[in-house]
Amino acid sequence: MMKVRLGGYNIDAKTIRELAGDRYEEMTPEIISASYARISRDPREVTRLREEARKDVEKARNSNRTIVFGLGHSSIAEHAVFNFDVMGISRLAVEAVEHFRLASFTEKSQRYIRLGRDFVVPEEISGAGLKRDFNGLMRYLSDTYLRLYESIRAAGGDDERAKEDARYLMPLATTAQFGMTVNARELEYMISSLASHPLAELREFASRLYGLAGRIAPSLVKYPDPTEYFRSVPSVRAEIRGKAGGKDASIVRGGPEAVLVDVTPDADRRLAASLIFSSTGMSYSDSMRKAAKLGKKKRAAIIASTMKNMKPHDSVWREFENIRILFEVIVSSSCFAQLKRHRMATIIVQDYIPSLGISVPDSVRKAGKVGVLKEAASKAGRIYRKIDSRVEEARDYALLNAHRRRVLFDINLRELYHFSRMRSDIHAQWEIRRLSNMMCALAVERIPSGSMLLCGKDSFDKRKKDLFG
Ligand SMILES: Cc1cc2nc3c(=O)[nH]c(=O)nc-3n(C[C@H](O)[C@H](O)[C@H](O)COP(=O)(O)OP(=O)(O)OC[C@H]3O[C@@H](n4cnc5c(N)ncnc54)[C@H](O)[C@@H]3O)c2cc1C
């Protein structure tokens, strides 16, 4: 008979502290990990195993140490989950934190709130004697942001538009807030790689995470120390730059914001073959031969059949993951903040490069304030160069949300569907919406059948009707 029991769930830390009283030290998610760790070799029911782990927390911890670190069965640590409230961290640091894909984040959006004067003064910048310059820039940007907000409003933009677009002028040193849910395995990885980060702010973040979680789950978050492997990344990059013939060799202003640089060859045929493979008993090579023989029209019909019952929130079939598309995009920091949230993509970034220019919102053009944004970018650029000459690693704190970087965005076709539903939709922010539309158009050129229903949620019904009647 099937039995399903609730093994555990996350509740807020204050409630745990209030209810636990003297037994607070025993309130640890290590119990869940320890009991699940024993499932594979112990014949007893998992519920019994958890009871046992609950009775002797030290024994459970020892068992975790042996299984996770001794035997290398690290996935056990994934059963322990933490929630962190994070405040007062810079937008620049958030980029490094949200680089970790096996975690969940919800961030206070700069799109919906009016920003104040809260920014981080990085230790490196104070240490290099640049605090006055930096603070001066921050004050100037906060004041100009407010004036830009008012100008957009005066030119007919509503409050939401004005907030959304004036923030292009705000710096990456602006503070952010987010909630993060992460399992102990990913957390340990996050701590040890951020402990090796060139920025002091991120090293402090890593140490705070360890201070909180290491006490609660010492048997699962065990190796918080920086490693030579992570620490050496900047010097290895410098070596690569040297070998490639210098920094910033091929920077050009302007140019397209999205280019499709690589795609699975013969993608429609391969997609049809994957669908034939999973729906028949044929080998993959026979499925490929069959897909070739069927011809373009019948292949398109096979692909279309998987979408005929689809609704806007449904994902396309997993077979679409067999098709991979590599885009090179140039995006502002504002746009990147949204792009990086797509955890099923492989995202490779370059540093921000001020000579790539800035992204300018239409509302700023309409308000006749392009010059204001450009002037702010150029002032920020001057401080950026000053910081660069003394503490290179901290220079990006001075840049604006409007500054741009190049990104390689490697995405499978199934995730591109998900991406386009959210990001080509009418509710999406304008820059990522424009990017998503460009990426979809490029995909349609190379994968016409597989991409037939790529579109935002808002246009899904019409597109589907056009295709299926
Ligand atoms: C209009 C709009 C407004 C937004 N506003 C905010 C905001 O104010 N603040 C904010 O923080 N974010 C905001 N976002 C970002 C949004 O919350 C998502 O983080 C982002 O769009 C990435 O999409 P995704 O979470 O669906 O997953 P992706 O990372 O793209 O993953 C694709 C799919 O994989 C699955 N998946 C991936 N990881 C997990 C997981 N850990 N558990 C379960 N399933 C998983 C899900 O099915 C998911 O849809 C906004 C997005 C839009 C479009």
XYZ file of C-alpha atoms and ligand atoms in Angstrom:
522
model
C 0.000 0.000 0.000
C 1.273 3.444 -0.898
C 2.287 5.634 2.064
C 3.360 9.227 1.772
C 4.388 11.054 4.937
C 5.499 14.626 5.400
C 9.185 14.340 6.296
C 9.788 18.026 6.917
C 9.324 21.526 5.569
C 10.881 24.920 6.029
C 9.473 27.304 8.575
C 10.809 30.666 9.598
C 13.760 30.786 11.985
C 12.048 32.844 14.692
C 9.218 30.337 15.038
C 11.747 27.533 15.365
C 13.650 29.439 18.054
C 10.471 30.279 19.991
C 9.113 26.749 19.923
C 12.378 24.903 20.430
C 13.412 26.534 23.715
C 16.242 24.479 25.279
C 16.231 22.044 22.393
C 17.210 24.706 19.840
C 20.583 23.044 19.133
C 18.757 19.919 17.955
C 16.638 21.824 15.429
C 18.657 20.981 12.377
C 17.847 19.832 8.833
C 20.737 17.377 9.237
C 18.145 14.965 10.661
C 16.401 14.726 7.291
C 19.677 14.280 5.430
C 20.906 11.655 7.885
C 17.707 9.597 7.631
C 17.582 9.771 3.838
C 21.281 8.921 3.681
C 20.527 5.573 5.267
C 17.635 4.647 2.972
C 19.781 2.838 0.464
C 21.390 0.352 2.884
C 19.006 0.053 5.857
C 15.968 -2.228 5.354
C 13.786 -0.261 7.825
C 11.169 2.251 6.735
C 12.439 5.752 6.193
C 10.066 7.075 8.874
C 11.837 4.855 11.427
C 15.210 6.044 10.231
C 14.154 9.638 10.780
C 12.880 8.835 14.282
C 16.268 7.391 15.083
C 18.127 10.402 13.694
C 15.873 12.694 15.739
C 16.759 10.908 18.968
C 20.501 11.291 18.582
C 21.508 14.361 16.634
C 25.248 13.864 17.233
C 25.041 10.363 15.799
C 23.104 11.734 12.814
C 25.834 14.337 12.275
C 28.561 11.700 12.380
C 26.643 9.587 9.925
C 26.356 12.594 7.556
C 30.083 13.294 7.847
C 30.887 9.718 6.901
C 28.396 9.467 4.054
C 28.680 12.965 2.533
C 32.372 13.648 2.984
C 33.837 10.184 3.632
C 32.001 8.307 0.885
C 31.412 11.334 -1.343
C 27.632 10.797 -1.463
C 27.160 14.575 -1.623
C 23.592 14.641 -2.920
C 22.499 13.743 0.639
C 23.249 17.358 1.582
C 20.617 18.532 -0.922
C 17.850 17.378 1.444
C 18.744 20.152 3.909
C 17.421 23.525 2.807
C 18.040 27.048 4.146
C 16.347 30.405 3.622
C 18.303 33.636 3.941
C 17.017 37.211 4.081
C 19.700 39.345 2.461
C 19.769 43.144 2.749
C 22.271 45.925 2.195
C 24.232 44.069 -0.469
C 25.217 45.819 -3.705
C 23.623 45.063 -7.066
C 27.090 44.156 -8.278
C 27.475 41.531 -5.555
C 23.982 40.172 -6.286
C 25.197 39.345 -9.801
C 27.840 37.047 -8.332
C 25.398 35.445 -5.885
C 22.703 34.788 -8.498
C 25.328 33.167 -10.661
C 24.578 30.024 -8.620
C 21.872 28.203 -10.480
C 20.686 25.551 -8.044
C 19.075 28.069 -5.735
C 15.930 30.204 -5.694
C 15.947 33.979 -5.470
C 13.302 36.655 -5.173
C 14.643 40.157 -5.333
C 13.155 43.558 -4.589
C 12.808 44.957 -8.067
C 14.307 48.320 -8.959
C 11.561 48.414 -11.558
C 8.769 48.862 -9.070
C 10.267 50.949 -6.288
C 11.662 54.467 -6.152
C 15.278 54.248 -5.155
C 16.816 56.174 -2.281
C 20.406 57.016 -1.451
C 21.402 53.558 -0.262
C 24.624 52.366 -1.744
C 27.592 50.289 -0.651
C 30.980 51.948 -0.156
C 33.354 49.098 -0.961
C 36.279 48.472 1.320
C 38.675 48.401 -1.661
C 37.619 51.897 -2.741
C 37.967 53.390 0.761
C 41.306 51.609 1.140
C 42.565 53.118 -2.120
C 41.791 56.655 -0.924
C 38.905 57.103 -3.374
C 36.021 57.318 -0.932
C 35.405 61.038 -1.544
C 35.343 60.654 -5.326
C 33.088 57.644 -5.034
C 30.654 59.195 -2.559
C 30.526 62.330 -4.705
C 29.535 60.227 -7.704
C 26.886 58.366 -5.678
C 25.322 61.617 -4.437
C 25.324 63.072 -7.936
C 23.691 59.920 -9.353
C 20.967 59.769 -6.669
C 20.074 63.427 -7.252
C 20.136 63.078 -11.020
C 18.022 59.907 -10.783
C 15.303 61.834 -8.971
C 15.428 64.637 -11.540
C 15.302 62.115 -14.379
C 12.302 60.426 -12.735
C 10.511 63.807 -12.598
C 11.426 64.601 -16.226
C 10.005 61.299 -17.459
C 6.822 61.971 -15.491
C 6.626 65.512 -16.887
C 6.961 64.130 -20.415
C 3.870 61.967 -19.882
C 5.402 58.789 -18.483
C 3.433 57.184 -15.643
C 4.964 56.447 -12.247
C 5.808 52.860 -13.208
C 7.521 53.882 -16.459
C 9.447 56.653 -14.714
C 10.745 54.282 -11.992
C 11.494 51.568 -14.502
C 13.570 53.797 -16.749
C 15.137 56.359 -14.401
C 16.923 53.466 -12.699
C 19.121 53.096 -15.807
C 21.044 55.938 -14.236
C 21.613 54.203 -10.882
C 24.965 52.607 -10.067
C 25.810 48.969 -9.450
C 26.799 49.997 -5.905
C 23.091 50.552 -5.108
C 21.927 48.220 -2.373
C 19.525 45.390 -3.027
C 17.407 42.973 -1.002
C 16.543 39.415 -1.760
C 15.337 36.158 -0.292
C 17.370 33.072 -1.114
C 16.491 29.426 -0.696
C 19.354 27.026 -1.162
C 20.236 23.480 -0.242
C 23.286 22.646 1.857
C 25.274 21.199 -1.034
C 24.914 24.284 -3.225
C 25.373 26.497 -0.182
C 28.735 24.984 0.640
C 29.833 25.451 -2.970
C 28.578 29.045 -2.896
C 30.410 29.770 0.364
C 33.735 28.369 -0.697
C 33.724 30.017 -4.133
C 32.569 33.412 -2.809
C 35.127 33.159 0.015
C 37.723 33.118 -2.788
C 36.162 36.095 -4.625
C 38.284 39.178 -5.375
C 35.627 41.487 -3.844
C 35.673 41.931 -0.054
C 31.877 42.378 -0.050
C 31.399 38.867 -1.394
C 33.958 37.379 0.959
C 32.029 38.966 3.809
C 28.767 37.569 2.430
C 30.312 34.067 2.299
C 31.528 34.365 5.854
C 28.083 35.490 7.063
C 26.386 32.588 5.304
C 28.798 30.179 6.939
C 28.361 31.841 10.322
C 24.616 31.186 10.114
C 24.362 27.809 8.394
C 27.611 26.230 9.610
C 26.308 26.333 13.184
C 22.988 24.744 12.296
C 24.288 22.055 9.972
C 27.995 21.538 10.736
C 27.972 18.065 9.213
C 26.716 19.332 5.850
C 28.301 22.767 5.431
C 31.804 21.710 6.306
C 34.281 23.222 3.855
C 33.784 27.008 3.785
C 37.369 27.940 3.078
C 38.617 29.707 -0.046
C 40.451 27.440 -2.445
C 43.508 28.122 -4.541
C 41.573 26.854 -7.553
C 38.870 29.551 -7.242
C 41.302 32.223 -6.068
C 43.523 31.794 -9.093
C 40.720 32.550 -11.585
C 41.622 36.265 -12.117
C 45.304 35.476 -12.723
C 44.460 32.655 -15.130
C 42.152 35.062 -16.995
C 45.020 37.559 -17.210
C 47.198 34.805 -18.707
C 44.492 34.006 -21.271
C 44.214 37.716 -22.144
C 47.959 37.843 -22.656
C 47.888 34.811 -24.921
C 44.922 36.182 -26.883
C 46.843 39.345 -27.699
C 45.663 41.908 -25.196
C 42.566 43.186 -23.527
C 39.447 44.422 -25.277
C 40.874 43.542 -28.685
C 37.677 43.430 -30.697
C 35.424 45.960 -29.024
C 33.246 47.832 -31.435
C 30.535 50.291 -30.620
C 27.036 49.601 -31.846
C 26.343 46.478 -33.857
C 23.452 44.074 -33.323
C 22.348 43.378 -29.785
C 21.805 39.695 -30.476
C 23.594 37.341 -32.834
C 22.990 33.634 -33.216
C 26.518 32.271 -33.232
C 25.838 28.544 -33.160
C 22.921 26.136 -33.377
C 22.482 22.363 -33.440
C 22.923 21.501 -37.132
C 19.853 20.344 -38.994
C 17.815 21.166 -35.911
C 14.287 20.481 -37.216
C 15.313 17.036 -38.439
C 17.003 16.251 -35.134
C 13.966 17.416 -33.177
C 11.649 15.254 -35.297
C 14.090 12.348 -34.808
C 14.032 12.772 -31.003
C 10.219 12.709 -31.101
C 10.229 9.586 -33.291
C 12.789 8.004 -30.942
C 10.674 8.554 -27.827
C 7.408 7.539 -29.470
C 8.614 4.326 -31.183
C 11.112 1.536 -30.499
C 13.561 2.801 -33.141
C 17.204 3.499 -32.391
C 18.272 7.147 -32.668
C 20.118 6.559 -35.953
C 17.026 4.875 -37.448
C 14.914 7.771 -36.148
C 17.257 10.215 -37.888
C 16.994 8.257 -41.157
C 13.208 8.149 -40.821
C 13.037 11.898 -40.112
C 15.142 12.565 -43.213
C 12.894 10.388 -45.413
C 9.687 12.008 -44.158
C 10.608 15.367 -45.666
C 10.098 18.872 -44.365
C 6.303 18.983 -44.317
C 5.767 15.735 -42.430
C 8.538 16.598 -39.991
C 6.805 19.905 -39.298
C 3.522 18.029 -38.772
C 5.156 15.720 -36.207
C 6.562 18.709 -34.317
C 3.258 20.588 -34.545
C 1.350 17.596 -33.149
C 3.191 17.981 -29.813
C 1.840 21.519 -29.477
C -1.747 21.148 -30.562
C -3.075 20.684 -26.999
C -0.742 23.203 -25.457
C -1.850 26.176 -23.317
C 0.222 29.329 -22.687
C 1.677 27.996 -19.398
C 2.575 24.526 -20.693
C 6.178 23.706 -21.552
C 7.104 22.095 -24.828
C 8.227 18.476 -24.653
C 11.606 17.549 -23.223
C 12.794 16.439 -26.672
C 13.160 20.164 -27.509
C 16.112 20.181 -25.107
C 18.088 18.226 -27.707
C 18.324 21.438 -29.726
C 20.822 23.970 -28.482
C 21.218 27.599 -29.562
C 24.123 29.867 -28.694
C 23.454 33.619 -28.747
C 25.934 36.406 -28.283
C 24.144 39.407 -26.849
C 25.033 42.903 -25.738
C 22.871 43.984 -22.816
C 22.728 46.673 -20.177
C 23.225 45.742 -16.567
C 19.465 46.223 -16.076
C 18.734 43.693 -18.770
C 21.431 41.321 -17.545
C 19.894 41.384 -14.071
C 16.853 39.695 -15.621
C 18.660 37.487 -18.122
C 20.822 35.857 -15.452
C 17.743 34.609 -13.620
C 17.182 31.921 -16.240
C 18.850 29.020 -14.533
C 18.470 26.444 -17.285
C 20.738 28.430 -19.605
C 24.527 28.503 -19.570
C 25.521 32.130 -19.225
C 29.102 33.234 -19.823
C 29.850 36.917 -19.277
C 32.572 39.368 -20.105
C 33.392 42.239 -17.776
C 31.353 45.401 -18.259
C 33.017 47.465 -20.969
C 32.108 51.185 -20.841
C 33.173 51.594 -24.485
C 30.252 49.307 -25.477
C 28.093 52.342 -24.741
C 24.853 52.500 -22.792
C 21.258 51.393 -23.288
C 18.902 54.375 -23.487
C 15.181 53.956 -22.649
C 12.699 55.530 -25.096
C 11.078 57.442 -22.235
C 14.413 59.175 -21.590
C 14.579 60.127 -25.288
C 11.003 61.355 -25.146
C 11.824 63.496 -22.119
C 14.777 64.947 -24.042
C 17.190 63.704 -21.364
C 19.538 61.451 -23.331
C 22.289 63.978 -22.617
C 21.668 63.640 -18.857
C 22.087 59.868 -18.999
C 25.177 60.162 -21.204
C 26.707 62.754 -18.926
C 26.091 60.490 -15.911
C 27.661 57.538 -17.771
C 30.661 59.614 -18.638
C 31.114 60.868 -15.034
C 30.772 57.280 -13.826
C 33.286 56.240 -16.496
C 35.842 58.723 -15.114
C 35.543 57.321 -11.579
C 35.574 53.797 -13.016
C 38.948 54.502 -14.655
C 40.303 56.079 -11.491
C 39.309 53.026 -9.452
C 40.610 50.745 -12.198
C 44.065 52.283 -11.942
C 44.265 51.497 -8.210
C 41.936 48.587 -7.367
C 40.848 47.056 -10.659
C 38.562 44.471 -9.071
C 36.291 47.162 -7.558
C 35.875 49.372 -10.635
C 32.405 48.081 -11.653
C 30.808 49.541 -8.510
C 30.968 52.936 -10.239
C 29.112 51.839 -13.383
C 25.432 52.420 -14.105
C 22.562 50.081 -14.812
C 22.727 51.466 -18.358
C 26.307 50.250 -18.959
C 26.669 47.219 -21.140
C 28.446 43.915 -21.376
C 28.688 41.039 -23.845
C 27.164 37.741 -22.837
C 27.130 34.260 -24.334
C 23.686 32.842 -23.723
C 23.564 29.123 -24.406
C 20.000 27.892 -24.221
C 18.098 24.807 -25.314
C 14.962 25.193 -27.380
C 12.664 24.067 -24.576
C 14.003 26.798 -22.264
C 13.812 29.315 -25.117
C 10.061 28.614 -25.248
C 9.809 29.280 -21.531
C 11.984 32.384 -21.888
C 9.915 33.769 -24.760
C 6.608 33.174 -22.957
C 7.779 35.415 -20.095
C 10.137 37.795 -21.793
C 8.364 38.473 -25.114
C 5.168 39.062 -23.187
C 3.623 42.509 -22.958
C 4.377 42.653 -19.199
C 8.097 42.102 -19.699
C 10.542 44.958 -19.239
C 11.204 46.675 -22.587
C 14.897 45.845 -23.012
C 14.633 42.142 -22.277
C 11.438 42.014 -24.348
C 13.277 43.483 -27.329
C 16.105 41.002 -26.777
C 13.720 38.065 -26.484
C 11.957 39.085 -29.701
C 15.305 39.262 -31.508
C 16.361 35.863 -30.221
C 13.049 34.315 -31.270
C 13.349 35.817 -34.777
C 16.872 34.415 -35.105
C 15.730 30.999 -33.909
C 12.833 30.949 -36.395
C 15.283 31.518 -39.273
C 17.346 28.465 -38.327
C 14.717 26.164 -36.779
C 11.476 27.098 -38.564
C 9.358 24.134 -37.451
C 10.765 23.756 -33.949
C 10.281 27.473 -33.281
C 6.745 27.776 -34.670
C 5.132 28.717 -31.339
C 7.869 30.860 -29.835
C 6.104 33.977 -28.560
C 5.018 35.824 -25.451
C 2.042 34.643 -23.384
C -0.001 37.568 -24.659
C 0.206 36.510 -28.304
C 0.024 32.750 -27.698
C -3.678 32.274 -28.460
C -3.507 34.155 -31.736
C -0.331 32.389 -32.855
C -1.824 29.027 -32.018
C -5.012 29.834 -33.893
C -2.981 30.916 -36.939
C -1.178 27.585 -36.864
C -3.943 25.161 -35.993
C -7.086 27.047 -36.930
C 7.179 40.438 -15.686
C 8.202 39.843 -14.744
C 8.435 40.429 -13.497
C 9.376 39.877 -12.623
N 9.592 40.482 -11.410
C 10.481 39.971 -10.547
C 10.724 40.577 -9.260
O 10.153 41.595 -8.916
N 11.649 40.010 -8.448
C 12.302 38.871 -8.798
O 13.116 38.393 -8.026
N 12.110 38.280 -9.995
C 11.222 38.796 -10.881
N 11.033 38.180 -12.106
C 11.874 37.022 -12.469
C 11.119 35.690 -12.282
O 10.637 35.576 -10.986
C 12.047 34.494 -12.585
O 13.047 34.387 -11.611
C 12.732 34.556 -13.915
O 11.847 34.967 -14.908
C 13.309 33.176 -14.282
O 12.278 32.298 -14.665
P 11.883 30.943 -13.920
O 11.996 31.131 -12.450
O 10.560 30.509 -14.444
O 12.900 29.853 -14.230
P 14.183 29.462 -15.074
O 15.342 29.634 -14.187
O 14.196 30.098 -16.410
O 13.944 27.916 -15.229
C 13.037 27.360 -16.188
C 12.041 26.459 -15.534
O 12.723 25.418 -14.841
C 12.028 25.105 -13.643
N 12.901 25.415 -12.504
C 14.122 26.002 -12.534
N 14.654 26.024 -11.306
C 13.752 25.463 -10.487
C 13.713 25.186 -9.092
N 14.725 25.479 -8.282
N 12.626 24.581 -8.599
C 11.585 24.246 -9.386
N 11.556 24.480 -10.723
C 12.628 25.066 -11.242
C 10.756 25.932 -13.660
O 9.746 25.209 -14.293
C 11.160 27.111 -14.488
O 10.081 27.792 -15.046
C 10.099 38.717 -12.997
C 9.865 38.132 -14.245
C 8.933 38.676 -15.122
C 8.726 38.020 -16.465
